[in-house]
Amino acid sequence: VTFYFYWGKHKVFTNQLQDADEKLTWAFDNCPPKAKFNRRKILLYLVPCKLRLGVLPTQDLLQDYDLTIFVDIVRAIKEGNVHIFTERMEEYAADFIKMGTYLIMMRLKFTVLRSLTKGIHRQVIKAKGDTSETKLDIVPFERIFAWQDGCDPDETACL
């Protein structure tokens, strides 16, 4: 278990997230359930990998292992709330840097932006009532991105 934990941790540092996920999942699955401290340590690296791969942990898992550092970040990803994501990343930046997962976590901002964009798209289509159009007006996107992340119209067009 220890070997797979360190092997997975190394894969996280080399940005080989699929391999890291595989190794850390094996370490977590084979770690004795009574070894809560070790299981938590594994999850501190496994959760960012899973998030980056698009798998969200359950709230129960985060609470059971006292991983409150990820609770609001997971909520921000689900809701597409860039403001909460940015606040929590600033609050926990030192912890993520210390663990070596800061860059992986910052890349999640694009996932949050994607969730936000999907939500805006759903609302625009719902308001129009017609789904046959493939082109949408960018103005609603500009307004929401300016409100959530302070993006100007040019930045919104790039996103």
mmCIF file of C-alpha atoms in Angstrom:
data_model
loop_
_atom_site.group_PDB
_atom_site.id
_atom_site.type_symbol
_atom_site.label_atom_id
_atom_site.label_comp_id
_atom_site.label_asym_id
_atom_site.label_seq_id
_atom_site.Cartn_x
_atom_site.Cartn_y
_atom_site.Cartn_z
ATOM 1 C CA VAL A 1 0.000 0.000 0.000
ATOM 2 C CA THR A 2 2.795 2.407 0.907
ATOM 3 C CA PHE A 3 4.603 1.712 -2.357
ATOM 4 C CA TYR A 4 1.467 2.346 -4.413
ATOM 5 C CA PHE A 5 0.738 5.530 -2.456
ATOM 6 C CA TYR A 6 4.180 6.968 -3.200
ATOM 7 C CA TRP A 7 4.055 5.707 -6.775
ATOM 8 C CA GLY A 8 0.687 7.415 -7.260
ATOM 9 C CA LYS A 9 1.956 10.567 -5.580
ATOM 10 C CA HIS A 10 4.909 10.589 -7.984
ATOM 11 C CA LYS A 11 2.500 10.223 -10.917
ATOM 12 C CA VAL A 12 0.540 13.231 -9.590
ATOM 13 C CA PHE A 13 3.723 15.301 -9.553
ATOM 14 C CA THR A 14 4.568 14.248 -13.125
ATOM 15 C CA ASN A 15 0.985 15.069 -14.219
ATOM 16 C CA GLN A 16 0.187 11.500 -15.267
ATOM 17 C CA LEU A 17 -3.275 11.608 -13.751
ATOM 18 C CA GLN A 18 -4.683 8.375 -15.200
ATOM 19 C CA ASP A 19 -1.780 6.396 -13.762
ATOM 20 C CA ALA A 20 -1.931 8.338 -10.494
ATOM 21 C CA ASP A 21 -5.634 7.577 -10.217
ATOM 22 C CA GLU A 22 -4.987 3.878 -10.788
ATOM 23 C CA LYS A 23 -2.178 3.652 -8.209
ATOM 24 C CA LEU A 24 -3.879 5.766 -5.556
ATOM 25 C CA THR A 25 -7.189 3.941 -5.989
ATOM 26 C CA TRP A 26 -5.387 0.639 -5.472
ATOM 27 C CA ALA A 27 -3.675 2.009 -2.373
ATOM 28 C CA PHE A 28 -6.985 3.304 -0.982
ATOM 29 C CA ASP A 29 -8.863 0.075 -1.727
ATOM 30 C CA ASN A 30 -6.168 -2.042 -0.099
ATOM 31 C CA CYS A 31 -5.556 0.191 2.911
ATOM 32 C CA PRO A 32 -7.200 -1.212 6.063
ATOM 33 C CA PRO A 33 -10.463 0.609 6.887
ATOM 34 C CA LYS A 34 -9.255 1.221 10.440
ATOM 35 C CA ALA A 35 -6.233 3.174 9.150
ATOM 36 C CA LYS A 36 -8.246 6.404 8.765
ATOM 37 C CA PHE A 37 -5.167 8.631 8.870
ATOM 38 C CA ASN A 38 -3.503 6.755 6.002
ATOM 39 C CA ARG A 39 -6.725 6.589 3.979
ATOM 40 C CA ARG A 40 -7.140 10.355 4.419
ATOM 41 C CA LYS A 41 -3.568 10.911 3.277
ATOM 42 C CA ILE A 42 -4.243 8.882 0.129
ATOM 43 C CA LEU A 43 -7.448 10.834 -0.523
ATOM 44 C CA LEU A 44 -5.597 14.154 -0.334
ATOM 45 C CA TYR A 45 -3.974 13.160 -3.640
ATOM 46 C CA LEU A 46 -6.708 10.940 -5.045
ATOM 47 C CA VAL A 47 -9.497 13.530 -4.827
ATOM 48 C CA PRO A 48 -7.670 16.148 -6.965
ATOM 49 C CA CYS A 49 -6.896 13.450 -9.546
ATOM 50 C CA LYS A 50 -10.496 12.307 -9.656
ATOM 51 C CA LEU A 51 -11.743 15.896 -9.864
ATOM 52 C CA ARG A 52 -9.429 16.602 -12.783
ATOM 53 C CA LEU A 53 -10.653 13.421 -14.488
ATOM 54 C CA GLY A 54 -14.254 14.557 -14.005
ATOM 55 C CA VAL A 55 -15.278 12.342 -11.066
ATOM 56 C CA LEU A 56 -16.773 14.188 -8.112
ATOM 57 C CA PRO A 57 -16.518 12.681 -4.635
ATOM 58 C CA THR A 58 -19.581 12.304 -2.438
ATOM 59 C CA GLN A 59 -20.134 14.691 0.447
ATOM 60 C CA ASP A 60 -20.175 11.687 2.801
ATOM 61 C CA LEU A 61 -16.673 10.663 1.740
ATOM 62 C CA LEU A 62 -15.356 14.189 2.242
ATOM 63 C CA GLN A 63 -16.979 14.450 5.671
ATOM 64 C CA ASP A 64 -15.960 10.959 6.804
ATOM 65 C CA TYR A 65 -12.292 11.716 6.169
ATOM 66 C CA ASP A 66 -12.413 15.378 7.231
ATOM 67 C CA LEU A 67 -11.589 16.688 3.768
ATOM 68 C CA THR A 68 -13.431 19.984 4.192
ATOM 69 C CA ILE A 69 -10.773 21.595 2.019
ATOM 70 C CA PHE A 70 -12.593 20.097 -1.005
ATOM 71 C CA VAL A 71 -16.254 20.560 -0.007
ATOM 72 C CA ASP A 72 -16.783 24.050 -1.436
ATOM 73 C CA ILE A 73 -14.594 23.338 -4.444
ATOM 74 C CA VAL A 74 -16.769 20.346 -5.365
ATOM 75 C CA ARG A 75 -19.886 22.486 -4.846
ATOM 76 C CA ALA A 76 -18.406 25.213 -7.080
ATOM 77 C CA ILE A 77 -17.752 22.652 -9.824
ATOM 78 C CA LYS A 78 -21.310 21.313 -9.616
ATOM 79 C CA GLU A 79 -22.893 24.760 -9.626
ATOM 80 C CA GLY A 80 -20.433 26.464 -11.969
ATOM 81 C CA ASN A 81 -19.742 29.072 -9.288
ATOM 82 C CA VAL A 82 -16.429 30.697 -10.187
ATOM 83 C CA HIS A 83 -16.584 33.109 -7.258
ATOM 84 C CA ILE A 84 -16.680 30.346 -4.621
ATOM 85 C CA PHE A 85 -13.991 28.381 -6.461
ATOM 86 C CA THR A 86 -11.663 31.383 -6.571
ATOM 87 C CA GLU A 87 -12.244 32.217 -2.911
ATOM 88 C CA ARG A 88 -11.513 28.665 -1.751
ATOM 89 C CA MET A 89 -8.456 28.349 -3.958
ATOM 90 C CA GLU A 90 -7.063 31.543 -2.460
ATOM 91 C CA GLU A 91 -7.913 30.350 1.048
ATOM 92 C CA TYR A 92 -6.305 26.920 0.644
ATOM 93 C CA ALA A 93 -3.528 27.834 -1.814
ATOM 94 C CA ALA A 94 -0.774 27.279 0.756
ATOM 95 C CA ASP A 95 -2.125 23.806 1.573
ATOM 96 C CA PHE A 96 -2.343 22.798 -2.086
ATOM 97 C CA ILE A 97 1.148 24.147 -2.778
ATOM 98 C CA LYS A 98 2.508 22.219 0.206
ATOM 99 C CA MET A 99 0.877 19.003 -1.090
ATOM 100 C CA GLY A 100 2.014 19.676 -4.659
ATOM 101 C CA THR A 101 -1.514 19.651 -6.092
ATOM 102 C CA TYR A 102 -1.984 23.383 -6.624
ATOM 103 C CA LEU A 103 -1.589 23.321 -10.407
ATOM 104 C CA ILE A 104 -3.987 20.395 -10.769
ATOM 105 C CA MET A 105 -6.518 22.229 -8.633
ATOM 106 C CA MET A 106 -6.120 25.476 -10.596
ATOM 107 C CA ARG A 107 -6.824 23.618 -13.830
ATOM 108 C CA LEU A 108 -10.215 22.807 -12.355
ATOM 109 C CA LYS A 109 -11.188 26.415 -13.002
ATOM 110 C CA PHE A 110 -11.867 25.420 -16.602
ATOM 111 C CA THR A 111 -14.212 22.706 -15.348
ATOM 112 C CA VAL A 112 -16.043 25.296 -13.252
ATOM 113 C CA LEU A 113 -16.257 27.609 -16.272
ATOM 114 C CA ARG A 114 -17.590 24.744 -18.379
ATOM 115 C CA SER A 115 -20.287 24.041 -15.782
ATOM 116 C CA LEU A 116 -21.197 27.715 -15.724
ATOM 117 C CA THR A 117 -21.366 27.829 -19.526
ATOM 118 C CA LYS A 118 -23.603 24.749 -19.623
ATOM 119 C CA GLY A 119 -25.935 26.355 -17.103
ATOM 120 C CA ILE A 120 -26.129 29.598 -19.074
ATOM 121 C CA HIS A 121 -26.739 27.630 -22.281
ATOM 122 C CA ARG A 122 -29.596 25.686 -20.654
ATOM 123 C CA GLN A 123 -31.216 28.902 -19.423
ATOM 124 C CA VAL A 124 -30.876 30.677 -22.782
ATOM 125 C CA ILE A 125 -32.395 27.719 -24.649
ATOM 126 C CA LYS A 126 -35.164 27.461 -22.040
ATOM 127 C CA ALA A 127 -35.947 31.173 -22.399
ATOM 128 C CA LYS A 128 -36.017 30.969 -26.195
ATOM 129 C CA GLY A 129 -38.063 27.813 -26.274
ATOM 130 C CA ASP A 130 -36.520 26.805 -29.592
ATOM 131 C CA THR A 131 -33.607 24.374 -29.657
ATOM 132 C CA SER A 132 -33.152 24.281 -33.435
ATOM 133 C CA GLU A 133 -30.735 27.230 -33.464
ATOM 134 C CA THR A 134 -27.066 26.391 -33.104
ATOM 135 C CA LYS A 135 -25.883 29.981 -32.689
ATOM 136 C CA LEU A 136 -26.557 31.778 -29.437
ATOM 137 C CA ASP A 137 -26.224 35.422 -28.502
ATOM 138 C CA ILE A 138 -23.038 35.979 -26.495
ATOM 139 C CA VAL A 139 -24.476 38.831 -24.379
ATOM 140 C CA PRO A 140 -25.907 36.586 -21.601
ATOM 141 C CA PHE A 141 -22.556 34.827 -21.373
ATOM 142 C CA GLU A 142 -20.699 38.143 -21.153
ATOM 143 C CA ARG A 143 -22.957 39.362 -18.339
ATOM 144 C CA ILE A 144 -22.652 36.192 -16.248
ATOM 145 C CA PHE A 145 -18.880 35.870 -16.737
ATOM 146 C CA ALA A 146 -18.402 39.549 -15.833
ATOM 147 C CA TRP A 147 -20.478 39.020 -12.690
ATOM 148 C CA GLN A 148 -18.828 35.715 -11.669
ATOM 149 C CA ASP A 149 -15.207 36.205 -12.636
ATOM 150 C CA GLY A 150 -14.795 39.820 -13.700
ATOM 151 C CA CYS A 151 -14.200 38.829 -17.348
ATOM 152 C CA ASP A 152 -14.449 41.484 -20.006
ATOM 153 C CA PRO A 153 -16.244 40.705 -23.338
ATOM 154 C CA ASP A 154 -12.991 39.727 -25.085
ATOM 155 C CA GLU A 155 -12.083 37.224 -22.352
ATOM 156 C CA THR A 156 -15.595 35.785 -22.491
ATOM 157 C CA ALA A 157 -15.328 35.296 -26.256
ATOM 158 C CA CYS A 158 -12.038 33.411 -25.764
ATOM 159 C CA LEU A 159 -13.588 31.119 -23.159
#
